[in-house]
Amino acid sequence: MWVPLWWWPAALAVGALLAAEVHMGAPGVRAWLPYVILLPFPIWALYWSSRMTVEVVRDNDGAGELRVGRAHLPLDVIDKCAAIPATAKSAALGRQLDPLAFVQHRTWVKQMVLIVLDDPDDPTPYWLVSTRRPDDLLAALAQPTPEDHS
């Protein structure tokens, strides 16, 4: 879930502006060191905030898990799922949000998926996950597991 492309030149412009303020026409090390130090920082920050992945991984038995960043959720504890359109996103993250919910939200991604859990050992009632392709994620979560066949 990469940040929008226009964020990259804007972030580099802010980094260059800060470096230019430190430089301010001074000779020597202060002429080039601020650029070397400050320009990589926005690149790292945008890359770091874009690194979250959402995937459904299944093994040969058909059992699997949902991976959202470093969080893992076994598929057999999922009760139901639904896509949240961009128009309902603010309501889902506002007053209706349960404080115990697991939320992985990216502001630049418009859609989300609501994943309701059925696990008596876990106090988390549901997951809210930002995704650019909610229909693909819902289809991957809807595939039958071995527990569905028994």
XYZ file of C-alpha atoms in Angstrom:
150
model
C 0.000 0.000 0.000
C 2.339 2.645 -1.330
C 1.794 6.278 -0.500
C 0.528 8.425 -3.391
C 3.183 9.356 -5.945
C 2.793 13.079 -5.375
C 3.926 12.632 -1.750
C 7.468 11.724 -2.890
C 8.402 15.050 -4.558
C 6.607 16.971 -1.808
C 8.580 15.149 0.908
C 11.863 15.648 -0.946
C 11.049 19.347 -1.354
C 10.464 19.680 2.392
C 13.747 17.861 3.097
C 15.618 20.104 0.636
C 14.040 23.215 2.169
C 15.136 22.189 5.658
C 18.654 21.432 4.391
C 18.783 24.807 2.639
C 17.814 26.536 5.892
C 20.705 24.862 7.676
C 23.048 25.648 4.774
C 22.059 29.326 4.401
C 25.103 30.057 2.215
C 27.681 28.843 4.725
C 30.860 27.411 3.209
C 32.522 24.127 4.044
C 30.766 21.168 5.609
C 27.589 23.149 6.289
C 27.183 23.573 2.530
C 26.632 19.880 1.695
C 26.179 17.940 4.971
C 22.545 19.017 5.614
C 21.524 17.663 2.209
C 23.282 14.343 2.804
C 21.629 13.950 6.198
C 18.144 15.358 5.558
C 17.277 14.165 2.029
C 17.372 10.405 2.799
C 15.022 10.864 5.759
C 11.800 11.573 3.760
C 12.626 8.683 1.430
C 12.984 6.353 4.415
C 9.815 7.714 6.087
C 7.657 7.234 2.976
C 9.079 3.775 2.331
C 8.532 2.781 5.977
C 4.908 3.933 5.961
C 4.283 2.059 2.675
C 5.650 -1.303 3.801
C 2.458 -2.855 5.198
C 1.144 -5.826 3.222
C -2.187 -7.618 3.473
C -2.211 -11.248 2.355
C -3.977 -14.546 2.894
C -1.557 -17.468 3.126
C -2.692 -21.092 2.950
C -0.693 -24.269 3.442
C -1.161 -27.562 1.582
C -3.942 -28.644 3.961
C -6.015 -25.571 3.086
C -5.672 -24.068 6.575
C -4.227 -20.619 6.563
C -3.964 -17.228 8.071
C -4.498 -13.592 7.303
C -1.317 -11.540 7.558
C -1.571 -7.806 7.998
C 1.869 -6.362 8.466
C 3.378 -8.390 11.296
C -0.006 -9.453 12.719
C -1.346 -12.937 11.964
C -4.921 -14.208 12.242
C -5.908 -17.860 11.724
C -8.705 -18.138 9.183
C -10.731 -20.522 11.332
C -11.543 -17.765 13.871
C -13.115 -15.475 11.253
C -16.893 -15.322 11.539
C -17.812 -12.912 8.734
C -16.287 -10.173 6.602
C -17.541 -7.075 4.837
C -16.097 -4.305 2.724
C -16.357 -0.786 4.088
C -16.656 1.813 1.314
C -14.842 5.117 1.442
C -18.078 6.893 2.401
C -18.476 4.814 5.591
C -14.816 4.789 6.597
C -15.015 7.784 8.909
C -18.009 6.294 10.745
C -16.228 2.950 11.166
C -13.162 4.694 12.608
C -15.161 7.195 14.650
C -17.808 6.677 17.299
C -18.640 3.159 16.162
C -15.069 1.915 16.681
C -14.708 -0.594 19.491
C -11.626 0.242 21.607
C -10.605 -3.435 21.575
C -10.641 -3.672 17.770
C -7.436 -4.307 15.836
C -6.982 -1.474 13.331
C -4.426 -1.204 10.542
C -5.366 2.037 8.837
C -3.630 3.969 6.099
C -5.133 7.381 5.435
C -4.310 7.335 1.724
C -6.192 4.049 1.157
C -9.900 4.719 0.779
C -11.434 1.258 1.331
C -11.325 -1.000 4.356
C -12.416 -4.514 5.232
C -14.191 -5.417 8.454
C -13.338 -8.912 9.727
C -15.535 -10.072 12.611
C -13.943 -12.706 14.852
C -15.459 -15.649 16.688
C -12.753 -16.572 19.193
C -13.730 -16.856 22.879
C -10.051 -16.673 23.929
C -9.425 -13.354 22.173
C -10.941 -10.097 23.465
C -10.590 -8.515 20.003
C -14.097 -8.321 18.481
C -13.011 -7.484 14.920
C -10.227 -6.290 12.650
C -10.395 -3.183 10.461
C -7.841 -3.334 7.670
C -7.096 -0.830 4.912
C -6.796 -2.418 1.483
C -6.834 -1.162 -2.087
C -8.562 -4.375 -3.274
C -11.279 -5.258 -0.750
C -13.117 -7.602 -3.130
C -9.979 -9.690 -3.702
C -9.347 -9.910 0.044
C -12.962 -10.931 0.731
C -12.754 -13.593 -1.990
C -9.527 -14.976 -0.527
C -11.048 -15.079 2.963
C -14.224 -16.775 1.678
C -12.403 -19.816 0.268
C -13.340 -22.952 2.210
C -11.025 -24.302 4.907
C -10.706 -27.944 6.039
C -13.023 -27.206 9.001
C -15.776 -26.262 6.507
C -15.636 -29.726 4.921
C -16.019 -31.694 8.155
